[in-house]
Coordinates of C-alpha atoms in Angstrom, one line a residue:
Chain A
X1229 CA 0.0 0.0 0.0
X1230 CA 3.0 2.3 0.3
X1231 CA 3.0 5.2 -2.2
X1232 CA 5.4 5.5 -5.1
X1233 CA 8.8 3.9 -5.7
X1234 CA 8.0 1.3 -8.3
X1235 CA 8.3 3.8 -11.2
X1236 CA 4.8 3.1 -12.6
X1237 CA 2.6 6.0 -13.6
X1238 CA 0.3 7.1 -10.8
X1239 CA -3.3 5.8 -11.0
X1240 CA -4.6 9.3 -10.5
X1241 CA -2.5 12.3 -11.6
X1242 CA -3.8 15.7 -10.9
X1243 CA -1.4 18.1 -12.5
X1244 CA -1.5 21.8 -11.7
X1245 CA -5.3 22.2 -11.7
X1246 CA -7.0 25.6 -11.5
X1247 CA -10.6 26.3 -11.1
X1248 CA -12.7 29.4 -10.6
X1249 CA -16.2 30.0 -9.5
X1250 CA -16.7 33.4 -11.1
X1251 CA -14.1 35.7 -9.6
X1252 CA -13.2 33.3 -6.8
X1253 CA -10.3 30.9 -7.4
X1254 CA -11.2 27.7 -5.6
X1255 CA -8.3 25.6 -6.9
X1256 CA -4.9 27.1 -7.4
X1257 CA -2.4 24.9 -9.2
X1258 CA -3.3 21.8 -7.3
X1259 CA -1.2 18.7 -8.0
X1260 CA -1.7 15.3 -6.4
X1261 CA -0.6 11.8 -7.4
X1262 CA -2.3 8.7 -6.1
X1263 CA -0.7 5.3 -6.8
X1264 CA -2.9 2.3 -7.5
X1265 CA -4.2 0.9 -4.1
X1266 CA -3.1 4.2 -2.5
X1267 CA -5.3 6.1 0.0
X1268 CA -5.0 9.9 0.1
X1269 CA -6.7 12.1 2.6
X1270 CA -7.5 15.7 1.9
X1271 CA -7.8 17.8 5.1
X1272 CA -8.5 21.5 5.5
X1273 CA -11.1 23.9 6.5
X1274 CA -14.5 24.2 4.8
X1275 CA -14.1 26.1 1.6
X1276 CA -10.5 25.1 1.2
X1277 CA -11.3 23.3 -2.1
X1278 CA -11.4 19.6 -1.0
X1279 CA -14.8 18.9 -2.3
X1280 CA -14.2 20.8 -5.5
X1281 CA -11.1 18.8 -6.2
X1282 CA -13.0 15.6 -5.8
X1283 CA -15.8 16.8 -8.0
X1284 CA -13.3 17.8 -10.7
X1285 CA -11.8 14.3 -10.7
X1286 CA -15.3 12.9 -11.2
X1287 CA -16.0 15.5 -13.9
X1288 CA -18.9 17.0 -12.0
X1289 CA -17.0 20.2 -12.3
X1290 CA -15.0 21.5 -15.2
X1291 CA -11.3 22.2 -14.8
X1292 CA -10.2 25.5 -16.3
X1293 CA -6.4 24.9 -16.3
X1294 CA -4.2 21.9 -15.8
X1295 CA -4.8 18.2 -16.4
X1296 CA -6.3 15.2 -14.6
X1297 CA -5.4 11.7 -15.6
X1298 CA -7.1 8.6 -14.2
X1299 CA -6.0 5.1 -15.1
X1300 CA -4.0 6.4 -18.1
X1301 CA -6.9 8.4 -19.5
X1302 CA -6.8 12.1 -19.6
X1303 CA -10.1 13.6 -18.4
X1304 CA -9.4 17.2 -19.3
X1305 CA -9.1 16.9 -23.1
X1306 CA -12.1 18.0 -25.2
X1307 CA -13.5 14.7 -26.3
X1308 CA -13.9 12.5 -23.3
X1309 CA -16.7 10.0 -22.8
X1310 CA -17.8 11.4 -19.4
X1311 CA -20.1 8.5 -18.7
X1312 CA -17.4 5.9 -19.5
X1313 CA -15.0 7.6 -17.2
X1314 CA -17.5 7.9 -14.3
X1315 CA -18.2 4.2 -14.5
X1316 CA -14.7 3.6 -13.2
X1317 CA -14.9 6.3 -10.5
X1318 CA -17.3 6.0 -7.5
X1319 CA -18.1 9.1 -5.5
X1320 CA -19.9 9.3 -2.1
X1321 CA -21.3 12.6 -0.9
X1322 CA -21.7 14.1 2.5
X1323 CA -25.5 14.1 2.2
X1324 CA -25.7 10.5 0.9
X1325 CA -28.0 11.5 -2.0
X1326 CA -29.8 8.2 -2.2
X1327 CA -32.7 8.2 -4.6
X1328 CA -35.7 8.6 -2.2
X1329 CA -38.3 7.1 -4.6
X1330 CA -36.4 3.8 -4.9
X1331 CA -35.8 1.0 -2.4
X1332 CA -32.4 0.3 -1.1
X1333 CA -32.0 -2.6 -3.5
X1334 CA -33.2 -0.5 -6.5
X1335 CA -30.7 2.3 -5.5
X1336 CA -27.9 -0.2 -5.7
X1337 CA -29.1 -1.9 -8.8
X1338 CA -30.0 1.1 -11.0
X1339 CA -26.5 2.0 -12.4
X1340 CA -25.3 -1.5 -13.1
X1341 CA -28.6 -2.2 -14.9
X1342 CA -28.9 1.0 -16.9
X1343 CA -25.4 2.2 -17.3
X1344 CA -23.7 -1.2 -17.8
X1345 CA -26.6 -3.2 -19.1
X1346 CA -26.3 -6.0 -16.5
X1347 CA -29.3 -8.3 -16.6
X1348 CA -31.8 -7.9 -13.8
X1349 CA -31.3 -11.2 -12.0
X1350 CA -27.5 -10.8 -12.1
X1351 CA -27.7 -7.2 -10.9
X1352 CA -30.0 -8.1 -8.1
X1353 CA -27.8 -10.9 -6.9
X1354 CA -24.8 -8.6 -7.0
X1355 CA -26.7 -5.9 -5.1
X1356 CA -27.9 -8.3 -2.4
X1357 CA -24.3 -9.7 -2.0
X1358 CA -23.1 -6.1 -1.5
X1359 CA -25.8 -5.3 0.9
X1360 CA -25.0 -8.4 3.0
X1361 CA -21.3 -7.3 2.9
X1362 CA -22.3 -4.0 4.5
X1363 CA -24.7 -5.8 6.9
X1364 CA -27.9 -4.3 5.5
X1365 CA -29.4 -7.2 3.5
X1366 CA -32.5 -7.1 5.6
X1367 CA -33.1 -3.5 4.6
X1368 CA -33.0 -4.3 0.9
X1369 CA -36.7 -3.5 0.3
X1370 CA -37.0 -0.5 2.6
X1371 CA -37.0 3.1 1.3
X1372 CA -34.0 5.2 2.3
X1373 CA -36.1 7.4 4.6
X1374 CA -36.6 4.4 6.9
X1375 CA -32.9 4.0 7.5
X1376 CA -30.6 5.8 9.9
X1377 CA -28.0 8.3 8.5
X1378 CA -25.2 5.8 9.0
X1379 CA -27.2 3.1 7.2
X1380 CA -28.0 5.5 4.4
X1381 CA -24.4 6.4 3.9
X1382 CA -23.4 2.7 3.9
X1383 CA -26.0 2.1 1.2
X1384 CA -24.5 5.1 -0.8
X1385 CA -21.1 3.4 -0.6
X1386 CA -22.6 0.1 -1.7
X1387 CA -24.3 1.9 -4.6
X1388 CA -21.0 3.3 -5.7
X1389 CA -19.3 -0.1 -5.3
X1390 CA -21.9 -1.8 -7.4
X1391 CA -20.3 -0.2 -10.5
X1392 CA -17.1 -1.9 -9.5
X1393 CA -15.1 1.3 -9.6
X1394 CA -11.3 1.3 -9.6
X1395 CA -11.2 4.6 -7.7
X1396 CA -13.4 5.8 -4.9
X1397 CA -13.8 9.5 -4.0
X1398 CA -15.3 10.1 -0.5
X1399 CA -16.4 13.6 0.1
X1400 CA -16.7 14.2 3.9
X1401 CA -19.0 11.2 4.1
X1402 CA -19.3 11.3 7.9
X1403 CA -19.8 15.0 8.4
X1404 CA -23.6 14.8 8.4
X1405 CA -23.8 11.9 10.8
X1406 CA -24.5 11.8 14.4
X1407 CA -21.3 10.9 16.3
X1408 CA -22.5 7.4 17.3
X1409 CA -23.1 6.6 13.6
X1410 CA -19.7 7.6 12.4
X1411 CA -17.8 4.5 13.3
X1412 CA -20.0 2.1 11.3
X1413 CA -19.3 4.1 8.2
X1414 CA -15.6 4.4 8.9
X1415 CA -15.3 0.7 9.5
X1416 CA -16.6 0.1 6.0
X1417 CA -14.1 2.6 4.6
X1418 CA -11.3 0.9 6.5
X1419 CA -12.4 -2.4 5.0
X1420 CA -12.2 -0.9 1.5
X1421 CA -8.8 0.5 2.2
X1422 CA -7.6 -3.0 3.4
X1423 CA -9.0 -4.6 0.2
X1424 CA -6.7 -2.4 -1.9
X1425 CA -9.2 0.1 -3.2
X1426 CA -7.6 3.3 -4.5
X1427 CA -9.3 6.2 -2.6
X1428 CA -9.2 9.9 -2.1
X1429 CA -11.0 11.1 1.0
X1430 CA -11.9 14.6 2.0
X1431 CA -12.4 14.3 5.7
X1432 CA -12.5 16.0 9.1
X1433 CA -11.9 12.7 10.9
X1434 CA -8.2 13.3 11.7
X1435 CA -7.7 10.1 13.7
X1436 CA -9.1 8.1 10.9
X1437 CA -7.0 9.9 8.3
X1438 CA -3.9 9.1 10.3
X1439 CA -4.9 5.5 10.5
X1440 CA -5.8 4.7 6.8
X1441 CA -4.0 7.3 4.7
X1442 CA -0.7 6.7 2.9
X1443 CA -0.5 10.4 2.4
X1444 CA -2.2 13.5 3.8
X1445 CA -2.6 16.7 1.9
X1446 CA -3.5 19.9 3.7
X1447 CA -5.5 22.3 1.5
X1448 CA -5.7 26.0 2.3
X1449 CA -7.3 28.6 0.1
X1450 CA -7.4 26.3 -2.9
X1451 CA -3.7 25.3 -2.7
X1452 CA -2.0 22.2 -1.3
X1453 CA 0.0 23.9 1.4
X1454 CA 1.6 20.8 2.8
X1455 CA 1.6 17.1 2.1
X1456 CA 3.3 14.1 3.5
X1457 CA 2.9 10.8 5.4
X1458 CA 0.3 11.1 8.2
X1459 CA 2.8 10.8 11.0
X1460 CA 4.7 13.8 9.8
X1461 CA 1.6 16.0 9.0
X1462 CA -0.1 15.3 12.3
X1463 CA 3.0 15.1 14.6
X1464 CA 5.4 17.5 13.0
X1465 CA 3.6 19.9 10.5
X1466 CA 6.0 22.3 8.9
X1467 CA 3.6 25.0 7.9
X1468 CA 2.3 27.4 10.5
X1469 CA -1.2 27.3 8.8
X1470 CA -1.2 23.5 9.1
X1471 CA -0.3 23.7 12.8
X1472 CA -3.0 26.3 13.3
X1473 CA -5.6 24.2 11.5
X1474 CA -4.8 21.0 13.4
X1475 CA -4.8 22.7 16.8
X1476 CA -8.2 24.1 16.1
X1477 CA -9.5 20.7 14.9
X1478 CA -8.0 18.9 17.9
X1479 CA -9.5 21.5 20.3
X1480 CA -12.8 20.5 18.7
X1481 CA -12.2 16.9 19.8
X1482 CA -12.0 15.4 16.4
X1483 CA -8.8 13.5 16.9
X1484 CA -9.9 10.8 19.4
Chain B
X381 CA -92.0 39.0 -4.0
X382 CA -93.6 38.0 -7.2
X383 CA -90.3 38.7 -9.1
X384 CA -88.3 36.5 -6.8
X385 CA -90.8 33.7 -7.2
X386 CA -90.6 34.1 -10.9
X387 CA -86.8 33.8 -11.0
X388 CA -86.8 30.8 -8.6
X389 CA -89.4 29.1 -10.8
X390 CA -87.3 29.8 -13.9
X391 CA -84.2 28.2 -12.5
X392 CA -85.5 25.6 -10.0
X393 CA -88.3 23.9 -11.7
X394 CA -88.1 20.2 -10.9
X395 CA -90.3 19.2 -13.8
X396 CA -88.2 21.0 -16.3
X397 CA -85.0 19.8 -14.6
X398 CA -86.0 16.2 -15.0
X399 CA -87.1 16.8 -18.6
X400 CA -83.7 18.3 -19.6
X401 CA -81.7 15.5 -18.0
X402 CA -81.5 13.0 -20.8
X403 CA -80.5 15.6 -23.4
X404 CA -77.8 17.2 -21.3
X405 CA -76.5 13.7 -20.3
X406 CA -76.1 12.8 -23.9
X407 CA -74.1 15.9 -24.5
X408 CA -72.1 15.4 -21.3
X409 CA -70.7 12.1 -22.6
X410 CA -68.9 14.2 -25.3
X411 CA -67.4 16.3 -22.5
X412 CA -66.2 13.2 -20.8
X413 CA -64.7 11.9 -24.0
X414 CA -62.9 15.1 -24.9
X415 CA -61.7 15.5 -21.3
X416 CA -60.3 11.9 -21.1
X417 CA -58.5 12.1 -24.4
X418 CA -57.2 15.6 -23.9
X419 CA -55.9 14.8 -20.4
X420 CA -53.8 11.9 -21.6
X421 CA -52.4 13.9 -24.5
X422 CA -51.7 16.9 -22.2
X423 CA -49.7 14.6 -19.8
X424 CA -47.5 13.5 -22.6
X425 CA -47.1 16.7 -24.6
X426 CA -46.5 18.9 -21.6
X427 CA -43.8 16.6 -20.2
X428 CA -42.1 16.6 -23.5
X429 CA -42.1 20.4 -23.7
X430 CA -41.0 20.7 -20.1
X431 CA -38.0 18.5 -20.8
X432 CA -37.1 20.4 -24.0
X433 CA -37.3 23.6 -22.0
X434 CA -34.8 22.2 -19.5
X435 CA -32.3 20.9 -22.1
X436 CA -28.8 22.1 -21.2
X437 CA -26.1 23.7 -23.4
X438 CA -26.0 26.4 -26.1
X439 CA -26.9 23.9 -28.8
X440 CA -30.4 23.5 -27.5
X441 CA -31.1 27.2 -27.4
X442 CA -33.4 27.3 -30.4
X443 CA -35.4 24.3 -29.0
X444 CA -35.7 26.0 -25.6
X445 CA -36.8 29.2 -27.3
X446 CA -39.5 27.3 -29.2
X447 CA -40.8 25.7 -26.0
X448 CA -40.9 29.1 -24.3
X449 CA -42.7 30.6 -27.3
X450 CA -45.2 27.8 -27.2
X451 CA -46.1 28.3 -23.5
X452 CA -46.2 32.1 -23.9
X453 CA -48.6 31.9 -26.8
X454 CA -51.0 29.3 -25.6
X455 CA -51.1 30.5 -22.0
X456 CA -51.6 34.1 -23.1
X457 CA -54.3 33.5 -25.7
X458 CA -57.9 33.1 -24.4
X459 CA -59.0 29.5 -25.1
X460 CA -62.1 30.6 -27.0
X461 CA -59.9 32.3 -29.6
X462 CA -57.6 29.2 -29.8
X463 CA -60.8 27.2 -30.4
X464 CA -61.9 29.5 -33.3
X465 CA -58.4 29.3 -34.8
X466 CA -58.3 25.5 -34.6
X467 CA -62.0 24.8 -35.4
X468 CA -62.4 27.1 -38.3
X469 CA -58.8 27.6 -39.3
X470 CA -57.6 24.1 -39.8
X471 CA -60.5 23.0 -42.0
X472 CA -60.0 26.1 -44.2
X473 CA -56.4 25.4 -44.7
X474 CA -57.2 22.3 -46.8
X475 CA -54.4 20.3 -45.3
X476 CA -55.9 16.9 -46.3
X477 CA -56.2 14.7 -43.3
X478 CA -55.7 17.5 -40.9
X479 CA -58.5 19.5 -42.3
X480 CA -61.1 16.7 -42.4
X481 CA -61.5 16.1 -38.7
X482 CA -64.7 16.3 -36.6
X483 CA -65.4 19.3 -34.4
X484 CA -64.9 17.1 -31.4
X485 CA -61.3 16.3 -32.6
X486 CA -60.7 20.0 -33.1
X487 CA -62.0 20.6 -29.6
X488 CA -59.6 18.0 -28.2
X489 CA -56.7 19.6 -30.1
X490 CA -57.7 23.0 -28.6
X491 CA -57.8 21.7 -25.1
X492 CA -54.6 19.8 -25.5
X493 CA -52.7 22.8 -26.9
X494 CA -53.9 25.3 -24.3
X495 CA -53.6 23.0 -21.2
X496 CA -50.2 21.6 -22.2
X497 CA -48.9 25.2 -21.9
X498 CA -50.1 25.3 -18.3
X499 CA -49.1 21.8 -17.3
X500 CA -45.6 22.3 -18.9
X501 CA -45.0 25.0 -16.2
X502 CA -46.2 22.6 -13.5
X503 CA -43.9 19.9 -14.7
X504 CA -41.0 22.4 -15.0
X505 CA -41.5 23.5 -11.4
X506 CA -41.4 19.9 -10.4
X507 CA -38.3 19.1 -12.3
X508 CA -36.6 22.2 -10.8
X509 CA -37.6 21.2 -7.3
X510 CA -35.6 18.0 -7.5
X511 CA -32.3 18.9 -5.8
X512 CA -29.3 19.1 -8.2
X513 CA -27.5 16.7 -5.9
X514 CA -29.9 14.0 -7.1
X515 CA -28.8 14.5 -10.7
X516 CA -25.1 14.7 -9.6
X517 CA -25.5 11.4 -7.8
X518 CA -27.1 9.8 -10.9
X519 CA -24.5 11.2 -13.3
X520 CA -21.6 10.3 -11.0
X521 CA -22.7 6.6 -11.2
X522 CA -22.2 6.7 -15.0
X523 CA -25.8 7.3 -16.0
X524 CA -26.3 9.5 -19.1
X525 CA -28.2 12.8 -19.0
X526 CA -31.3 11.0 -20.3
X527 CA -31.0 8.1 -18.0
X528 CA -30.7 10.4 -15.0
X529 CA -33.8 12.3 -16.2
X530 CA -35.8 9.1 -16.9
X531 CA -35.0 7.2 -13.7
X532 CA -34.1 9.8 -11.1
X533 CA -35.4 13.3 -11.8
X534 CA -38.7 12.8 -13.6
X535 CA -40.1 10.1 -11.3
X536 CA -39.5 12.4 -8.3
X537 CA -40.8 15.5 -10.2
X538 CA -44.0 13.9 -11.3
X539 CA -44.8 12.6 -7.8
X540 CA -44.4 16.1 -6.4
X541 CA -46.6 17.8 -9.0
X542 CA -49.6 15.5 -9.0
X543 CA -51.8 17.8 -6.9
X544 CA -51.3 21.0 -8.9
X545 CA -51.6 18.9 -12.1
X546 CA -55.0 17.6 -11.0
X547 CA -56.0 21.1 -10.2
X548 CA -55.3 22.1 -13.8
X549 CA -57.4 19.1 -14.9
X550 CA -60.3 20.5 -13.1
X551 CA -60.0 23.6 -15.2
X552 CA -59.7 21.5 -18.3
X553 CA -62.9 19.6 -17.5
X554 CA -64.9 22.8 -17.3
X555 CA -63.3 24.2 -20.4
X556 CA -64.7 21.3 -22.4
X557 CA -67.8 23.4 -22.4
X558 CA -66.0 26.3 -24.2
X559 CA -65.3 24.4 -27.3
X560 CA -69.0 24.3 -28.0
X561 CA -68.4 27.6 -29.8
X562 CA -67.0 25.7 -32.8
X563 CA -70.0 23.5 -33.0
X564 CA -69.5 20.7 -30.6
X565 CA -72.9 19.7 -29.2
X566 CA -71.7 19.0 -25.6
X567 CA -73.6 19.4 -22.4
X568 CA -73.5 23.1 -22.0
X569 CA -74.6 23.9 -25.6
X570 CA -77.4 21.3 -25.4
X571 CA -78.5 22.8 -22.1
X572 CA -78.6 26.2 -23.6
X573 CA -80.6 25.0 -26.6
X574 CA -83.1 23.3 -24.2
X575 CA -83.3 26.5 -22.3
X576 CA -84.1 28.5 -25.4
X577 CA -86.8 26.1 -26.5
X578 CA -88.4 25.9 -23.1
X579 CA -88.0 29.5 -22.0
X580 CA -86.6 28.5 -18.6
X581 CA -83.2 27.6 -17.1
X582 CA -83.2 24.3 -15.2
X583 CA -81.4 22.6 -18.0
X584 CA -78.3 24.9 -17.3
X585 CA -78.6 23.7 -13.7
X586 CA -78.5 20.1 -14.9
X587 CA -75.2 20.8 -16.8
X588 CA -73.8 22.6 -13.7
X589 CA -74.6 19.6 -11.5
X590 CA -72.9 17.2 -13.9
X591 CA -69.7 19.2 -14.0
X592 CA -69.7 19.6 -10.2
X593 CA -70.2 15.9 -9.7
X594 CA -67.3 15.2 -11.9
X595 CA -65.0 17.8 -10.2
X596 CA -65.7 16.9 -6.5
X597 CA -64.2 13.4 -6.6
X598 CA -61.1 14.8 -8.3
X599 CA -60.8 17.6 -5.8
X600 CA -61.2 15.2 -2.8
X601 CA -58.6 12.9 -4.4
X602 CA -56.2 15.8 -4.7
X603 CA -56.8 16.8 -1.0
X604 CA -56.1 13.2 -0.1
X605 CA -52.7 13.1 -2.0
X606 CA -51.6 16.4 -0.4
X607 CA -52.5 15.2 3.1
X608 CA -50.8 11.9 2.5
X609 CA -47.6 13.7 1.5
X610 CA -47.7 15.9 4.5
X611 CA -48.1 12.9 6.7
X612 CA -45.0 11.3 5.1
X613 CA -42.9 14.4 5.4
X614 CA -43.9 14.8 9.0
X615 CA -43.0 11.2 9.7
X616 CA -39.6 11.8 8.1
X617 CA -38.9 14.8 10.3
X618 CA -38.7 12.6 13.4

């Protein structure tokens, strides 16, 4: 799981990406590399650009400058099959965004059936297998509003996994959860990391970032101010801004 | 006192009321037919126009403009004028098949064109009320624009707009009477004829009763749907 060293091209290569919302520059020459099976955590205050970066990698936002390459395919050229790229990249959002008019099972089955053309019985079998893996097989026929936040977020992860992505983007997926529901979601993410899934996480869970990340990037004002192995970032941050951010977060009790 | 008695007698004469009933009922069946067909057509046409109006990108601009022009025109024009245009205009144009339809068909076309303009706006409000994150979630899973619309956005939008949509249908049902101006012998026109012949008005009351009896169940059904949704949303809040 350790980062680089074998000389192969990184699985995700974000190269000097810039992005503006009107006048406001939200990403300022951001560069990140993620090796295959690597886990990168993005930390930083709200509005520092973590979510925007993830949305750019999934092409939900357009990049104005720079290049993003995933699995050898450049996403920032003009003619890219967006839908084909997205089938390889799963994203999970802070607000779950499950489809409220569908059952849990239908949520998980929809994309495999419609975007990949998997036959119904096969898709259903795969979806039920996934749901039992996350411990929610008995909720298959419930609607999302009958589930707790933690359960909904686990379903959202399963829904993304159903497309068998090679990269998972997790955008502050525990931020909307009650504290007692956070651990069940993190346990699932830990399991994904252990299974070798390549992941980029935007998170406020510093203890978790320290545990699962190969590399931590601190974003501040749309720039990556500091990056390095979690031990270094959390124990011996070089930048004053990083130190300041971490002390504020730790004072908020997010570390333990 | 005599005058009041006169008016009451002219409107609420049970004998005349009973006498008018079979004629008006025969006409009312045309109203039912026009209403049923127009409502189905409106559901489809209005949804199509609403979708066109929401198409993204600069390439779709002419289509969007066309959709806007359509709603502006048919929402702004009184239905009675549209009825004249369709009922007397289309036959005069000698467009073969199109110009050889019955007045009932022209009536259905009129109702469909006018009410699609209203219902398009209802659908559009519904589509816009679906949070963008739903579309983002669908697209991020690899679904195309159309698949995201078809499976995620439109089903949620339609569910939300059923009450206002049914409300527009109440209006459509009543306006089936207006297309009598182009020669459709529906309930209101037959009631009026009956009234002219008899010199009293209970036949109009008969027509009114038929329309009201048709509307009430629809209105109660709409109330029921609204209440049901409120219950669900309240349950969700806890």
